[in-house]
Amino acid sequence: MGCDGGTIPKRHELVKGPKKVEKVDKNAELAAKWKYCALSQEKLKWPIVACELGRLYNKDAIIEYLLDKSAERPNAEVVAHIRSIKDVKELNLTDNPAWEGERHNIKGDCYEDMHCAMFICPVVGLEMNGKHKFLYLQTCGCVFSERALREVKTEICHKCGDPFQEDNLVMLNGSKEEAEKLQKAMEERRLKAKTAKKSKKSKDTKVSKSLDSTGSCDTSETKSTSLNGEGSSGSCSDSAPGPSTSGECSKMLEAPAGPVAGSKRSIQDMKDKSEAYKSLFTSHSSAKRTKDQMSNWVTHTPYHF
């Protein structure tokens, strides 16, 4: 069938060779990393956070993931190392004055530069579009280009002035080798924090045990002193009454002279008080009124005609 009219097929049309490997467009790959959230695949918008491996996320997407980890997501493996909101850092980015936004080319009748980024380096001015390496500080969240940190060597942040060390620098959207290094550093950091937490707990338990032992000693001492006091009182009652011991025992057994707290008092009980003091109470005779002083209730029902 076919080959009518003198058509001659070529070899590549008859023999099927190996398929060519599809090459990924570099511009599309860079845009996916630097302009879109690694979890939700939506465009990056304020506030933007970064993890310890240098990936960029929308903060809203991270919060939704932490609230419901059981939900099915296409890129759940990307955030498997994020346990809480403390594992990400909100970035302090610098806006690009040349960025006009996405609404300026709604009609599609003007040129759109794919390499124009939303943010730039505050020191050198390089655009954060993937062509240049960028890092962020875990202490303050400020973002700089690697060239700026290499040319202007300092131990203070260029933007906010907070001190930092080389261990606080994290590469944003680095290569596979750089991501592996960051993962090893993250695991070591978490192990150190875990061991420090365990040692602190052990110290706290030791301190609490020592406090419990001292408290038990104090209680035993108070009990022994109370028992000694009871024995002495019993001995004074059993022994022959002397001039000093009888007086002490009588003082201990006598009831308090004043009224007991919570009991009701009347004027008849206060015999030693003066008349001026008694007149302060409503039960005193001066507070009572005679029949002439008592007022009568008068009711009046007006009639309007």
PDB file of C-alpha atoms in Angstrom:
ATOM      1  CA  MET A   1       0.000   0.000   0.000  1.00  0.00           C
ATOM      2  CA  GLY A   2       1.210   3.476  -0.664  1.00  0.00           C
ATOM      3  CA  CYS A   3       4.195   4.683  -2.690  1.00  0.00           C
ATOM      4  CA  ASP A   4       1.867   5.798  -5.474  1.00  0.00           C
ATOM      5  CA  GLY A   5       2.947   8.461  -7.884  1.00  0.00           C
ATOM      6  CA  GLY A   6       6.680   7.756  -7.579  1.00  0.00           C
ATOM      7  CA  THR A   7       7.045   8.603  -3.890  1.00  0.00           C
ATOM      8  CA  ILE A   8      10.164   7.149  -2.317  1.00  0.00           C
ATOM      9  CA  PRO A   9      10.123   6.725   1.496  1.00  0.00           C
ATOM     10  CA  LYS A  10      13.220   7.609   3.465  1.00  0.00           C
ATOM     11  CA  ARG A  11      14.914   5.465   6.069  1.00  0.00           C
ATOM     12  CA  HIS A  12      13.827   7.442   9.132  1.00  0.00           C
ATOM     13  CA  GLU A  13      10.233   7.075   7.984  1.00  0.00           C
ATOM     14  CA  LEU A  14      10.442   3.282   7.851  1.00  0.00           C
ATOM     15  CA  VAL A  15      12.839   2.499  10.717  1.00  0.00           C
ATOM     16  CA  LYS A  16      11.877   3.709  14.159  1.00  0.00           C
ATOM     17  CA  GLY A  17      14.925   4.703  16.172  1.00  0.00           C
ATOM     18  CA  PRO A  18      15.262   5.622  19.873  1.00  0.00           C
ATOM     19  CA  LYS A  19      13.135   8.485  21.090  1.00  0.00           C
ATOM     20  CA  LYS A  20      14.835  11.768  21.702  1.00  0.00           C
ATOM     21  CA  VAL A  21      15.026  12.944  25.283  1.00  0.00           C
ATOM     22  CA  GLU A  22      12.765  15.907  25.798  1.00  0.00           C
ATOM     23  CA  LYS A  23      14.729  18.901  26.974  1.00  0.00           C
ATOM     24  CA  VAL A  24      13.197  21.072  29.624  1.00  0.00           C
ATOM     25  CA  ASP A  25      13.074  24.752  28.830  1.00  0.00           C
ATOM     26  CA  LYS A  26      15.467  26.531  31.199  1.00  0.00           C
ATOM     27  CA  ASN A  27      13.334  29.647  31.355  1.00  0.00           C
ATOM     28  CA  ALA A  28      10.277  27.612  32.367  1.00  0.00           C
ATOM     29  CA  GLU A  29      12.274  25.693  34.969  1.00  0.00           C
ATOM     30  CA  LEU A  30      13.641  28.890  36.508  1.00  0.00           C
ATOM     31  CA  ALA A  31      10.196  30.474  36.523  1.00  0.00           C
ATOM     32  CA  ALA A  32       8.754  27.417  38.281  1.00  0.00           C
ATOM     33  CA  LYS A  33      11.360  27.683  41.047  1.00  0.00           C
ATOM     34  CA  TRP A  34      11.565  31.432  41.556  1.00  0.00           C
ATOM     35  CA  LYS A  35       8.060  32.629  40.713  1.00  0.00           C
ATOM     36  CA  TYR A  36       5.833  29.822  41.990  1.00  0.00           C
ATOM     37  CA  CYS A  37       5.264  28.188  45.379  1.00  0.00           C
ATOM     38  CA  ALA A  38       6.974  24.803  45.698  1.00  0.00           C
ATOM     39  CA  LEU A  39       3.941  23.324  47.499  1.00  0.00           C
ATOM     40  CA  SER A  40       0.784  24.792  45.955  1.00  0.00           C
ATOM     41  CA  GLN A  41       2.298  25.672  42.538  1.00  0.00           C
ATOM     42  CA  GLU A  42       0.656  29.092  42.787  1.00  0.00           C
ATOM     43  CA  LYS A  43       2.424  32.358  42.125  1.00  0.00           C
ATOM     44  CA  LEU A  44       4.471  33.669  45.002  1.00  0.00           C
ATOM     45  CA  LYS A  45       2.838  36.452  46.965  1.00  0.00           C
ATOM     46  CA  TRP A  46       3.434  38.175  50.280  1.00  0.00           C
ATOM     47  CA  PRO A  47       4.241  36.800  52.791  1.00  0.00           C
ATOM     48  CA  ILE A  48       6.898  34.462  51.357  1.00  0.00           C
ATOM     49  CA  VAL A  49       8.761  31.931  53.518  1.00  0.00           C
ATOM     50  CA  ALA A  50      11.713  29.613  52.940  1.00  0.00           C
ATOM     51  CA  CYS A  51      12.589  26.272  54.536  1.00  0.00           C
ATOM     52  CA  GLU A  52      15.960  25.031  55.739  1.00  0.00           C
ATOM     53  CA  LEU A  53      16.575  23.467  52.305  1.00  0.00           C
ATOM     54  CA  GLY A  54      16.145  26.798  50.495  1.00  0.00           C
ATOM     55  CA  ARG A  55      12.747  26.251  48.851  1.00  0.00           C
ATOM     56  CA  LEU A  56      10.268  29.093  48.463  1.00  0.00           C
ATOM     57  CA  TYR A  57       6.660  28.837  49.636  1.00  0.00           C
ATOM     58  CA  ASN A  58       3.616  30.942  50.229  1.00  0.00           C
ATOM     59  CA  LYS A  59       3.013  31.214  53.953  1.00  0.00           C
ATOM     60  CA  ASP A  60      -0.699  30.519  53.505  1.00  0.00           C
ATOM     61  CA  ALA A  61       0.074  27.193  51.796  1.00  0.00           C
ATOM     62  CA  ILE A  62       2.395  26.126  54.643  1.00  0.00           C
ATOM     63  CA  ILE A  63      -0.211  26.974  57.279  1.00  0.00           C
ATOM     64  CA  GLU A  64      -2.875  24.995  55.395  1.00  0.00           C
ATOM     65  CA  TYR A  65      -0.502  22.029  55.151  1.00  0.00           C
ATOM     66  CA  LEU A  66       0.288  22.110  58.881  1.00  0.00           C
ATOM     67  CA  LEU A  67      -3.389  22.334  59.795  1.00  0.00           C
ATOM     68  CA  ASP A  68      -4.333  19.327  57.666  1.00  0.00           C
ATOM     69  CA  LYS A  69      -1.437  17.032  56.770  1.00  0.00           C
ATOM     70  CA  SER A  70      -3.735  14.171  55.789  1.00  0.00           C
ATOM     71  CA  ALA A  71      -5.050  15.990  52.702  1.00  0.00           C
ATOM     72  CA  GLU A  72      -3.765  14.748  49.353  1.00  0.00           C
ATOM     73  CA  ARG A  73      -1.320  17.111  47.667  1.00  0.00           C
ATOM     74  CA  PRO A  74       0.724  16.605  44.508  1.00  0.00           C
ATOM     75  CA  ASN A  75       3.964  17.888  46.077  1.00  0.00           C
ATOM     76  CA  ALA A  76       3.673  16.535  49.611  1.00  0.00           C
ATOM     77  CA  GLU A  77       7.243  15.146  49.481  1.00  0.00           C
ATOM     78  CA  VAL A  78       8.633  18.673  49.175  1.00  0.00           C
ATOM     79  CA  VAL A  79       7.413  19.639  52.647  1.00  0.00           C
ATOM     80  CA  ALA A  80       7.956  16.309  54.450  1.00  0.00           C
ATOM     81  CA  HIS A  81      10.763  17.846  56.549  1.00  0.00           C
ATOM     82  CA  ILE A  82       8.581  20.725  57.797  1.00  0.00           C
ATOM     83  CA  ARG A  83       7.154  19.819  61.220  1.00  0.00           C
ATOM     84  CA  SER A  84       5.891  23.209  62.428  1.00  0.00           C
ATOM     85  CA  ILE A  85       5.847  26.885  61.475  1.00  0.00           C
ATOM     86  CA  LYS A  86       9.187  27.264  63.276  1.00  0.00           C
ATOM     87  CA  ASP A  87      10.898  25.239  60.536  1.00  0.00           C
ATOM     88  CA  VAL A  88      10.333  28.038  57.994  1.00  0.00           C
ATOM     89  CA  LYS A  89      11.503  31.641  58.000  1.00  0.00           C
ATOM     90  CA  GLU A  90       9.644  34.628  56.605  1.00  0.00           C
ATOM     91  CA  LEU A  91      11.840  36.400  54.075  1.00  0.00           C
ATOM     92  CA  ASN A  92      12.633  40.104  54.101  1.00  0.00           C
ATOM     93  CA  LEU A  93      12.751  40.772  50.353  1.00  0.00           C
ATOM     94  CA  THR A  94      13.580  43.959  48.407  1.00  0.00           C
ATOM     95  CA  ASP A  95      11.130  44.991  45.676  1.00  0.00           C
ATOM     96  CA  ASN A  96      12.339  45.517  42.124  1.00  0.00           C
ATOM     97  CA  PRO A  97      11.471  49.061  40.916  1.00  0.00           C
ATOM     98  CA  ALA A  98      11.502  47.844  37.287  1.00  0.00           C
ATOM     99  CA  TRP A  99       8.781  45.289  37.997  1.00  0.00           C
ATOM    100  CA  GLU A 100       5.512  46.575  36.525  1.00  0.00           C
ATOM    101  CA  GLY A 101       3.405  43.639  37.596  1.00  0.00           C
ATOM    102  CA  GLU A 102       1.376  41.223  35.555  1.00  0.00           C
ATOM    103  CA  ARG A 103      -1.558  43.469  34.688  1.00  0.00           C
ATOM    104  CA  HIS A 104       0.408  45.706  32.339  1.00  0.00           C
ATOM    105  CA  ASN A 105       0.288  43.003  29.626  1.00  0.00           C
ATOM    106  CA  ILE A 106      -3.310  41.800  29.906  1.00  0.00           C
ATOM    107  CA  LYS A 107      -3.999  42.281  26.192  1.00  0.00           C
ATOM    108  CA  GLY A 108      -0.729  40.617  25.167  1.00  0.00           C
ATOM    109  CA  ASP A 109       0.235  43.408  22.787  1.00  0.00           C
ATOM    110  CA  CYS A 110       3.524  44.357  24.479  1.00  0.00           C
ATOM    111  CA  TYR A 111       6.816  42.629  25.137  1.00  0.00           C
ATOM    112  CA  GLU A 112       7.110  40.757  28.439  1.00  0.00           C
ATOM    113  CA  ASP A 113      10.558  40.072  29.791  1.00  0.00           C
ATOM    114  CA  MET A 114      10.566  36.592  31.342  1.00  0.00           C
ATOM    115  CA  HIS A 115      13.784  37.327  33.245  1.00  0.00           C
ATOM    116  CA  CYS A 116      12.403  40.378  35.027  1.00  0.00           C
ATOM    117  CA  ALA A 117      11.933  39.416  38.673  1.00  0.00           C
ATOM    118  CA  MET A 118       9.819  40.834  41.468  1.00  0.00           C
ATOM    119  CA  PHE A 119      12.756  41.161  43.862  1.00  0.00           C
ATOM    120  CA  ILE A 120      16.383  42.242  43.680  1.00  0.00           C
ATOM    121  CA  CYS A 121      19.500  42.223  45.834  1.00  0.00           C
ATOM    122  CA  PRO A 122      19.558  45.365  48.018  1.00  0.00           C
ATOM    123  CA  VAL A 123      23.371  45.666  47.775  1.00  0.00           C
ATOM    124  CA  VAL A 124      24.291  44.910  44.155  1.00  0.00           C
ATOM    125  CA  GLY A 125      20.908  45.219  42.464  1.00  0.00           C
ATOM    126  CA  LEU A 126      20.867  41.809  40.770  1.00  0.00           C
ATOM    127  CA  GLU A 127      17.436  40.441  39.954  1.00  0.00           C
ATOM    128  CA  MET A 128      16.297  37.304  41.756  1.00  0.00           C
ATOM    129  CA  ASN A 129      15.334  35.393  38.616  1.00  0.00           C
ATOM    130  CA  GLY A 130      17.537  32.268  38.936  1.00  0.00           C
ATOM    131  CA  LYS A 131      20.508  33.433  36.889  1.00  0.00           C
ATOM    132  CA  HIS A 132      22.358  34.466  40.030  1.00  0.00           C
ATOM    133  CA  LYS A 133      22.683  32.653  43.334  1.00  0.00           C
ATOM    134  CA  PHE A 134      20.831  34.116  46.297  1.00  0.00           C
ATOM    135  CA  LEU A 135      21.044  33.328  50.025  1.00  0.00           C
ATOM    136  CA  TYR A 136      18.981  34.220  53.049  1.00  0.00           C
ATOM    137  CA  LEU A 137      19.881  34.602  56.721  1.00  0.00           C
ATOM    138  CA  GLN A 138      18.147  32.342  59.227  1.00  0.00           C
ATOM    139  CA  THR A 139      18.527  34.996  61.933  1.00  0.00           C
ATOM    140  CA  CYS A 140      16.628  37.891  60.318  1.00  0.00           C
ATOM    141  CA  GLY A 141      15.319  36.524  56.990  1.00  0.00           C
ATOM    142  CA  CYS A 142      17.034  39.120  54.771  1.00  0.00           C
ATOM    143  CA  VAL A 143      17.921  37.984  51.227  1.00  0.00           C
ATOM    144  CA  PHE A 144      21.145  38.874  49.368  1.00  0.00           C
ATOM    145  CA  SER A 145      22.995  37.692  46.307  1.00  0.00           C
ATOM    146  CA  GLU A 146      26.090  35.556  46.682  1.00  0.00           C
ATOM    147  CA  ARG A 147      28.119  38.190  44.808  1.00  0.00           C
ATOM    148  CA  ALA A 148      27.218  40.857  47.370  1.00  0.00           C
ATOM    149  CA  LEU A 149      28.313  38.670  50.284  1.00  0.00           C
ATOM    150  CA  ARG A 150      31.492  37.719  48.484  1.00  0.00           C
ATOM    151  CA  GLU A 151      32.495  41.262  47.532  1.00  0.00           C
ATOM    152  CA  VAL A 152      31.413  42.986  50.746  1.00  0.00           C
ATOM    153  CA  LYS A 153      32.601  40.643  53.501  1.00  0.00           C
ATOM    154  CA  THR A 154      31.021  41.429  56.820  1.00  0.00           C
ATOM    155  CA  GLU A 155      29.513  39.733  59.855  1.00  0.00           C
ATOM    156  CA  ILE A 156      26.580  42.175  60.047  1.00  0.00           C
ATOM    157  CA  CYS A 157      23.481  42.103  57.880  1.00  0.00           C
ATOM    158  CA  HIS A 158      23.583  44.752  55.121  1.00  0.00           C
ATOM    159  CA  LYS A 159      19.889  45.504  55.460  1.00  0.00           C
ATOM    160  CA  CYS A 160      18.924  45.337  59.149  1.00  0.00           C
ATOM    161  CA  GLY A 161      22.313  45.281  60.902  1.00  0.00           C
ATOM    162  CA  ASP A 162      21.828  42.052  62.869  1.00  0.00           C
ATOM    163  CA  PRO A 163      24.992  39.961  63.409  1.00  0.00           C
ATOM    164  CA  PHE A 164      25.241  36.560  61.723  1.00  0.00           C
ATOM    165  CA  GLN A 165      27.634  33.683  61.094  1.00  0.00           C
ATOM    166  CA  GLU A 166      28.405  31.554  58.057  1.00  0.00           C
ATOM    167  CA  ASP A 167      26.269  28.743  59.473  1.00  0.00           C
ATOM    168  CA  ASN A 168      23.212  31.013  59.255  1.00  0.00           C
ATOM    169  CA  LEU A 169      23.426  31.327  55.450  1.00  0.00           C
ATOM    170  CA  VAL A 170      21.076  29.152  53.377  1.00  0.00           C
ATOM    171  CA  MET A 171      21.185  28.896  49.580  1.00  0.00           C
ATOM    172  CA  LEU A 172      17.874  29.523  47.819  1.00  0.00           C
ATOM    173  CA  ASN A 173      16.919  26.987  45.123  1.00  0.00           C
ATOM    174  CA  GLY A 174      20.394  25.501  45.046  1.00  0.00           C
ATOM    175  CA  SER A 175      21.620  22.489  43.069  1.00  0.00           C
ATOM    176  CA  LYS A 176      21.232  18.867  44.173  1.00  0.00           C
ATOM    177  CA  GLU A 177      24.656  18.849  45.855  1.00  0.00           C
ATOM    178  CA  GLU A 178      23.901  22.051  47.745  1.00  0.00           C
ATOM    179  CA  ALA A 179      20.493  20.686  48.793  1.00  0.00           C
ATOM    180  CA  GLU A 180      22.156  17.525  50.164  1.00  0.00           C
ATOM    181  CA  LYS A 181      24.610  19.626  52.179  1.00  0.00           C
ATOM    182  CA  LEU A 182      21.764  21.691  53.589  1.00  0.00           C
ATOM    183  CA  GLN A 183      19.855  18.535  54.513  1.00  0.00           C
ATOM    184  CA  LYS A 184      22.861  17.115  56.390  1.00  0.00           C
ATOM    185  CA  ALA A 185      23.326  20.400  58.242  1.00  0.00           C
ATOM    186  CA  MET A 186      19.606  20.433  59.119  1.00  0.00           C
ATOM    187  CA  GLU A 187      19.748  16.885  60.522  1.00  0.00           C
ATOM    188  CA  GLU A 188      22.834  17.693  62.606  1.00  0.00           C
ATOM    189  CA  ARG A 189      21.195  20.843  63.947  1.00  0.00           C
ATOM    190  CA  ARG A 190      18.062  18.953  64.950  1.00  0.00           C
ATOM    191  CA  LEU A 191      20.096  16.230  66.680  1.00  0.00           C
ATOM    192  CA  LYS A 192      21.962  18.844  68.712  1.00  0.00           C
ATOM    193  CA  ALA A 193      18.720  20.521  69.727  1.00  0.00           C
ATOM    194  CA  LYS A 194      17.236  17.155  70.729  1.00  0.00           C
ATOM    195  CA  THR A 195      20.236  16.187  72.899  1.00  0.00           C
ATOM    196  CA  ALA A 196      20.256  19.626  74.537  1.00  0.00           C
ATOM    197  CA  LYS A 197      16.550  19.279  75.324  1.00  0.00           C
ATOM    198  CA  LYS A 198      17.085  15.834  76.879  1.00  0.00           C
ATOM    199  CA  SER A 199      19.973  17.073  79.027  1.00  0.00           C
ATOM    200  CA  LYS A 200      17.863  20.008  80.213  1.00  0.00           C
ATOM    201  CA  LYS A 201      15.012  17.662  81.160  1.00  0.00           C
ATOM    202  CA  SER A 202      17.384  15.411  83.105  1.00  0.00           C
ATOM    203  CA  LYS A 203      18.739  18.439  85.008  1.00  0.00           C
ATOM    204  CA  ASP A 204      15.209  19.590  85.828  1.00  0.00           C
ATOM    205  CA  THR A 205      14.273  16.151  87.155  1.00  0.00           C
ATOM    206  CA  LYS A 206      17.377  16.069  89.349  1.00  0.00           C
ATOM    207  CA  VAL A 207      16.572  19.499  90.774  1.00  0.00           C
ATOM    208  CA  SER A 208      12.959  18.489  91.470  1.00  0.00           C
ATOM    209  CA  LYS A 209      14.080  15.313  93.232  1.00  0.00           C
ATOM    210  CA  SER A 210      16.508  17.270  95.404  1.00  0.00           C
ATOM    211  CA  LEU A 211      13.759  19.744  96.309  1.00  0.00           C
ATOM    212  CA  ASP A 212      11.412  16.881  97.201  1.00  0.00           C
ATOM    213  CA  SER A 213      14.029  15.310  99.454  1.00  0.00           C
ATOM    214  CA  THR A 214      14.665  18.604 101.285  1.00  0.00           C
ATOM    215  CA  GLY A 215      10.907  19.144 101.684  1.00  0.00           C
ATOM    216  CA  SER A 216      10.451  15.680 103.208  1.00  0.00           C
ATOM    217  CA  CYS A 217      13.269  16.403 105.683  1.00  0.00           C
ATOM    218  CA  ASP A 218      11.582  19.649 106.722  1.00  0.00           C
ATOM    219  CA  THR A 219       8.246  17.928 107.275  1.00  0.00           C
ATOM    220  CA  SER A 220       9.847  15.191 109.397  1.00  0.00           C
ATOM    221  CA  GLU A 221      11.515  17.846 111.548  1.00  0.00           C
ATOM    222  CA  THR A 222       8.227  19.681 112.098  1.00  0.00           C
ATOM    223  CA  LYS A 223       6.497  16.431 113.050  1.00  0.00           C
ATOM    224  CA  SER A 224       9.209  15.602 115.585  1.00  0.00           C
ATOM    225  CA  THR A 225       8.942  19.055 117.157  1.00  0.00           C
ATOM    226  CA  SER A 226       5.139  18.777 117.407  1.00  0.00           C
ATOM    227  CA  LEU A 227       5.417  15.368 119.055  1.00  0.00           C
ATOM    228  CA  ASN A 228       7.902  16.755 121.570  1.00  0.00           C
ATOM    229  CA  GLY A 229       5.530  19.615 122.370  1.00  0.00           C
ATOM    230  CA  GLU A 230       2.627  17.190 122.965  1.00  0.00           C
ATOM    231  CA  GLY A 231       4.800  15.096 125.263  1.00  0.00           C
ATOM    232  CA  SER A 232       5.786  18.100 127.311  1.00  0.00           C
ATOM    233  CA  SER A 233       2.160  19.191 127.721  1.00  0.00           C
ATOM    234  CA  GLY A 234       1.167  15.700 128.804  1.00  0.00           C
ATOM    235  CA  SER A 235       3.986  15.566 131.284  1.00  0.00           C
ATOM    236  CA  CYS A 236       2.980  18.879 132.803  1.00  0.00           C
ATOM    237  CA  SER A 237      -0.578  17.641 133.270  1.00  0.00           C
ATOM    238  CA  ASP A 238       0.534  14.353 134.794  1.00  0.00           C
ATOM    239  CA  SER A 239       3.258  15.754 137.013  1.00  0.00           C
ATOM    240  CA  ALA A 240       2.670  17.574 140.256  1.00  0.00           C
ATOM    241  CA  PRO A 241       1.497  21.147 139.748  1.00  0.00           C
ATOM    242  CA  GLY A 242       4.267  23.637 140.353  1.00  0.00           C
ATOM    243  CA  PRO A 243       4.319  27.364 140.304  1.00  0.00           C
ATOM    244  CA  SER A 244       5.605  27.650 136.737  1.00  0.00           C
ATOM    245  CA  THR A 245       4.267  24.529 135.015  1.00  0.00           C
ATOM    246  CA  SER A 246       0.675  24.988 136.206  1.00  0.00           C
ATOM    247  CA  GLY A 247       0.567  28.544 134.859  1.00  0.00           C
ATOM    248  CA  GLU A 248       1.893  27.464 131.438  1.00  0.00           C
ATOM    249  CA  CYS A 249      -0.575  24.591 131.181  1.00  0.00           C
ATOM    250  CA  SER A 250      -3.482  26.822 132.168  1.00  0.00           C
ATOM    251  CA  LYS A 251      -2.510  29.351 129.507  1.00  0.00           C
ATOM    252  CA  MET A 252      -2.400  26.627 126.872  1.00  0.00           C
ATOM    253  CA  LEU A 253      -5.813  25.197 127.862  1.00  0.00           C
ATOM    254  CA  GLU A 254      -7.662  28.495 128.320  1.00  0.00           C
ATOM    255  CA  ALA A 255     -10.035  29.606 125.540  1.00  0.00           C
ATOM    256  CA  PRO A 256      -9.393  32.904 123.776  1.00  0.00           C
ATOM    257  CA  ALA A 257     -10.834  35.932 125.526  1.00  0.00           C
ATOM    258  CA  GLY A 258     -12.284  37.586 122.402  1.00  0.00           C
ATOM    259  CA  PRO A 259     -15.214  36.354 120.343  1.00  0.00           C
ATOM    260  CA  VAL A 260     -14.632  33.546 117.880  1.00  0.00           C
ATOM    261  CA  ALA A 261     -14.393  34.581 114.245  1.00  0.00           C
ATOM    262  CA  GLY A 262     -17.646  34.044 112.372  1.00  0.00           C
ATOM    263  CA  SER A 263     -19.876  34.170 115.524  1.00  0.00           C
ATOM    264  CA  LYS A 264     -22.654  36.754 115.923  1.00  0.00           C
ATOM    265  CA  ARG A 265     -22.271  39.468 118.522  1.00  0.00           C
ATOM    266  CA  SER A 266     -25.009  41.455 120.202  1.00  0.00           C
ATOM    267  CA  ILE A 267     -24.986  44.531 122.454  1.00  0.00           C
ATOM    268  CA  GLN A 268     -25.742  42.414 125.493  1.00  0.00           C
ATOM    269  CA  ASP A 269     -22.464  40.549 124.969  1.00  0.00           C
ATOM    270  CA  MET A 270     -20.487  43.786 124.867  1.00  0.00           C
ATOM    271  CA  LYS A 271     -20.788  44.728 128.519  1.00  0.00           C
ATOM    272  CA  ASP A 272     -17.419  46.452 128.769  1.00  0.00           C
ATOM    273  CA  LYS A 273     -17.991  48.709 125.756  1.00  0.00           C
ATOM    274  CA  SER A 274     -19.083  52.314 126.096  1.00  0.00           C
ATOM    275  CA  GLU A 275     -22.533  53.650 125.220  1.00  0.00           C
ATOM    276  CA  ALA A 276     -21.119  55.617 122.278  1.00  0.00           C
ATOM    277  CA  TYR A 277     -19.750  52.407 120.766  1.00  0.00           C
ATOM    278  CA  LYS A 278     -23.056  50.580 121.367  1.00  0.00           C
ATOM    279  CA  SER A 279     -25.048  53.333 119.678  1.00  0.00           C
ATOM    280  CA  LEU A 280     -23.333  52.515 116.371  1.00  0.00           C
ATOM    281  CA  PHE A 281     -25.382  49.308 116.033  1.00  0.00           C
ATOM    282  CA  THR A 282     -29.022  49.107 114.979  1.00  0.00           C
ATOM    283  CA  SER A 283     -29.883  46.837 117.896  1.00  0.00           C
ATOM    284  CA  HIS A 284     -29.234  49.676 120.389  1.00  0.00           C
ATOM    285  CA  SER A 285     -32.207  51.326 122.075  1.00  0.00           C
ATOM    286  CA  SER A 286     -31.306  54.732 120.622  1.00  0.00           C
ATOM    287  CA  ALA A 287     -31.696  53.341 117.100  1.00  0.00           C
ATOM    288  CA  LYS A 288     -35.247  52.166 117.735  1.00  0.00           C
ATOM    289  CA  ARG A 289     -38.118  54.518 116.881  1.00  0.00           C
ATOM    290  CA  THR A 290     -41.293  55.168 118.810  1.00  0.00           C
ATOM    291  CA  LYS A 291     -44.761  54.813 117.391  1.00  0.00           C
ATOM    292  CA  ASP A 292     -44.988  58.566 116.876  1.00  0.00           C
ATOM    293  CA  GLN A 293     -41.838  58.543 114.803  1.00  0.00           C
ATOM    294  CA  MET A 294     -42.995  55.660 112.631  1.00  0.00           C
ATOM    295  CA  SER A 295     -44.346  56.772 109.246  1.00  0.00           C
ATOM    296  CA  ASN A 296     -47.594  55.516 107.811  1.00  0.00           C
ATOM    297  CA  TRP A 297     -48.005  54.395 104.221  1.00  0.00           C
ATOM    298  CA  VAL A 298     -50.431  56.590 102.316  1.00  0.00           C
ATOM    299  CA  THR A 299     -51.862  55.411  99.022  1.00  0.00           C
ATOM    300  CA  HIS A 300     -53.417  57.806  96.573  1.00  0.00           C
ATOM    301  CA  THR A 301     -55.246  56.810  93.424  1.00  0.00           C
ATOM    302  CA  PRO A 302     -55.813  59.843  91.213  1.00  0.00           C
ATOM    303  CA  TYR A 303     -58.821  59.939  88.985  1.00  0.00           C
ATOM    304  CA  HIS A 304     -58.721  61.901  85.745  1.00  0.00           C
ATOM    305  CA  PHE A 305     -62.025  62.820  84.234  1.00  0.00           C
TER     306      PHE A 305
END
